[in-house]
C-alpha positions as a LaTeX table, in Angstrom:
\begin{tabular}{lrrr}
\hline
Residue & $x$ (\AA) & $y$ (\AA) & $z$ (\AA) \\
\hline
Met1 & 97.19 & 65.56 & 102.68 \\
Leu2 & 95.35 & 64.48 & 105.85 \\
Pro3 & 95.94 & 63.93 & 108.75 \\
Val4 & 97.03 & 67.49 & 109.53 \\
Phe5 & 96.87 & 70.14 & 112.21 \\
Ile6 & 94.41 & 72.76 & 110.99 \\
Leu7 & 95.78 & 74.79 & 113.89 \\
Pro8 & 99.08 & 73.70 & 115.42 \\
Glu9 & 99.38 & 74.19 & 119.18 \\
Thr10 & 98.78 & 77.88 & 119.74 \\
Val11 & 98.70 & 80.10 & 122.81 \\
Ala12 & 96.16 & 82.85 & 122.21 \\
His13 & 95.28 & 85.91 & 124.30 \\
Ala14 & 92.54 & 87.25 & 122.01 \\
Asp15 & 90.01 & 86.22 & 119.37 \\
Gly16 & 91.53 & 85.16 & 116.07 \\
Phe17 & 91.75 & 82.71 & 113.22 \\
Gly18 & 94.29 & 80.32 & 111.75 \\
Arg19 & 95.75 & 80.08 & 108.30 \\
Ala20 & 93.92 & 78.38 & 105.46 \\
Ile21 & 94.64 & 74.69 & 104.92 \\
Ala22 & 94.12 & 73.18 & 101.45 \\
Leu23 & 92.12 & 69.96 & 101.57 \\
Glu24 & 93.51 & 68.52 & 98.32 \\
Asp25 & 92.36 & 64.86 & 98.08 \\
Ala26 & 90.26 & 65.14 & 101.27 \\
Ser27 & 87.70 & 67.44 & 99.63 \\
Gly28 & 84.19 & 66.05 & 99.91 \\
Lys29 & 85.14 & 63.41 & 102.49 \\
Pro30 & 83.99 & 63.01 & 106.08 \\
Leu31 & 86.50 & 64.31 & 108.64 \\
Leu32 & 87.12 & 63.77 & 112.33 \\
Leu33 & 88.14 & 67.03 & 114.02 \\
Thr34 & 89.93 & 66.86 & 117.37 \\
Leu35 & 90.25 & 69.94 & 119.53 \\
Gly36 & 92.92 & 69.75 & 122.21 \\
Ile37 & 92.90 & 72.37 & 124.96 \\
His38 & 96.17 & 72.25 & 126.84 \\
Arg39 & 96.17 & 75.47 & 128.84 \\
Thr40 & 93.57 & 77.83 & 130.26 \\
Leu41 & 92.87 & 80.31 & 133.05 \\
Glu42 & 89.95 & 80.23 & 135.46 \\
Gln43 & 86.62 & 81.76 & 134.54 \\
Glu44 & 87.04 & 81.95 & 130.79 \\
Ser45 & 85.48 & 80.32 & 127.75 \\
Leu46 & 86.62 & 79.29 & 124.28 \\
Asp47 & 84.40 & 79.05 & 121.19 \\
Val48 & 86.06 & 77.24 & 118.27 \\
Ser49 & 84.53 & 76.98 & 114.82 \\
Val50 & 85.65 & 75.65 & 111.45 \\
Cys51 & 85.03 & 77.63 & 108.28 \\
Gly52 & 85.30 & 76.47 & 104.71 \\
Ser53 & 86.01 & 78.15 & 101.40 \\
Ser54 & 86.01 & 77.17 & 97.75 \\
Asp55 & 88.34 & 80.02 & 96.72 \\
Asn56 & 90.34 & 80.93 & 99.88 \\
Val57 & 88.61 & 84.35 & 99.85 \\
Ser58 & 84.98 & 83.92 & 100.93 \\
Trp59 & 84.51 & 81.89 & 104.12 \\
Arg60 & 81.44 & 80.30 & 105.66 \\
Leu61 & 80.80 & 78.49 & 108.91 \\
Leu62 & 80.74 & 74.69 & 108.58 \\
Ala63 & 80.86 & 73.50 & 112.19 \\
Ala64 & 81.32 & 74.73 & 115.75 \\
Phe65 & 82.37 & 72.96 & 118.90 \\
Pro66 & 80.20 & 73.57 & 121.94 \\
Arg67 & 81.67 & 76.29 & 124.19 \\
Lys68 & 84.62 & 74.98 & 126.22 \\
Phe69 & 85.84 & 75.97 & 129.68 \\
Tyr70 & 88.36 & 73.26 & 130.61 \\
Cys71 & 91.45 & 71.50 & 129.33 \\
Gly72 & 90.72 & 68.26 & 127.50 \\
Thr73 & 90.37 & 66.58 & 124.14 \\
Tyr74 & 87.09 & 66.96 & 122.23 \\
Ser75 & 86.14 & 65.38 & 118.90 \\
Met76 & 83.55 & 66.28 & 116.30 \\
Tyr77 & 82.46 & 64.83 & 112.95 \\
Leu78 & 82.42 & 67.09 & 109.87 \\
Asp79 & 80.82 & 65.62 & 106.74 \\
Leu80 & 82.30 & 67.45 & 103.77 \\
Ser81 & 80.34 & 65.28 & 101.33 \\
Arg82 & 77.55 & 67.82 & 101.96 \\
His83 & 79.94 & 70.58 & 100.84 \\
Pro84 & 81.84 & 69.20 & 97.80 \\
Glu85 & 82.82 & 72.72 & 96.71 \\
Ile86 & 84.92 & 73.32 & 99.86 \\
Arg87 & 88.66 & 73.27 & 99.09 \\
Tyr88 & 90.06 & 75.06 & 102.17 \\
Leu89 & 89.47 & 74.93 & 105.91 \\
Arg90 & 90.30 & 77.49 & 108.57 \\
Val91 & 89.72 & 77.59 & 112.32 \\
Gln92 & 88.51 & 80.67 & 114.14 \\
Trp93 & 88.03 & 81.27 & 117.84 \\
Glu94 & 86.49 & 83.66 & 120.32 \\
Met95 & 87.51 & 83.90 & 123.94 \\
Gly96 & 85.54 & 85.28 & 126.86 \\
Arg97 & 86.19 & 86.04 & 130.50 \\
Trp98 & 83.64 & 86.77 & 133.19 \\
Asp99 & 85.96 & 87.62 & 136.10 \\
Arg100 & 85.80 & 91.22 & 137.26 \\
Gly101 & 89.57 & 91.22 & 137.96 \\
Asp102 & 92.20 & 90.59 & 135.30 \\
Pro103 & 90.65 & 90.95 & 131.82 \\
Glu104 & 93.42 & 88.93 & 130.14 \\
Thr105 & 92.35 & 85.71 & 128.44 \\
Leu106 & 94.63 & 82.80 & 127.64 \\
Phe107 & 94.09 & 79.46 & 125.98 \\
Gly108 & 96.61 & 76.96 & 124.65 \\
Phe109 & 94.92 & 74.75 & 122.07 \\
Ser110 & 95.21 & 72.95 & 118.73 \\
Leu111 & 92.86 & 71.47 & 116.13 \\
Phe112 & 93.66 & 68.26 & 114.27 \\
Ala113 & 91.82 & 66.85 & 111.23 \\
Glu114 & 91.86 & 63.37 & 109.79 \\
Glu115 & 89.75 & 61.44 & 107.34 \\
Met116 & 86.98 & 59.44 & 108.93 \\
His117 & 87.01 & 55.78 & 107.97 \\
Ala118 & 84.08 & 53.48 & 108.44 \\
Arg119 & 84.56 & 50.76 & 111.00 \\
Val120 & 82.81 & 47.48 & 110.45 \\
Ala121 & 82.16 & 45.24 & 113.42 \\
Gly122 & 81.72 & 41.56 & 112.76 \\
Ala123 & 80.24 & 38.84 & 114.88 \\
Ala124 & 82.74 & 36.50 & 116.46 \\
\hline
\end{tabular}
């Protein structure tokens, strides 16, 4: 099933969450999550977290990226071997703005997940 966009490129103006993604054969495996922020306004922040569920009903926080302010690509490791019961993932986000002018927030972003594979370095 992986690699997959947990959240395809989205332009958001408010807090929200994405749809549930079934892990299938990636359950219990370490994942590399890549957050891409492609669009933003000045003086605003984005908090992105990943929640997991065993039944697609009850959700719990598994990981959170540090608060972001700028466009860029950010990666994070999520070890699902510590959560073998998790069968679904979902992204959620909160947006903030500290400008006294226009209260509108806007972020264009996506979240990609892929299985993490061990890399072995050998001596030459």
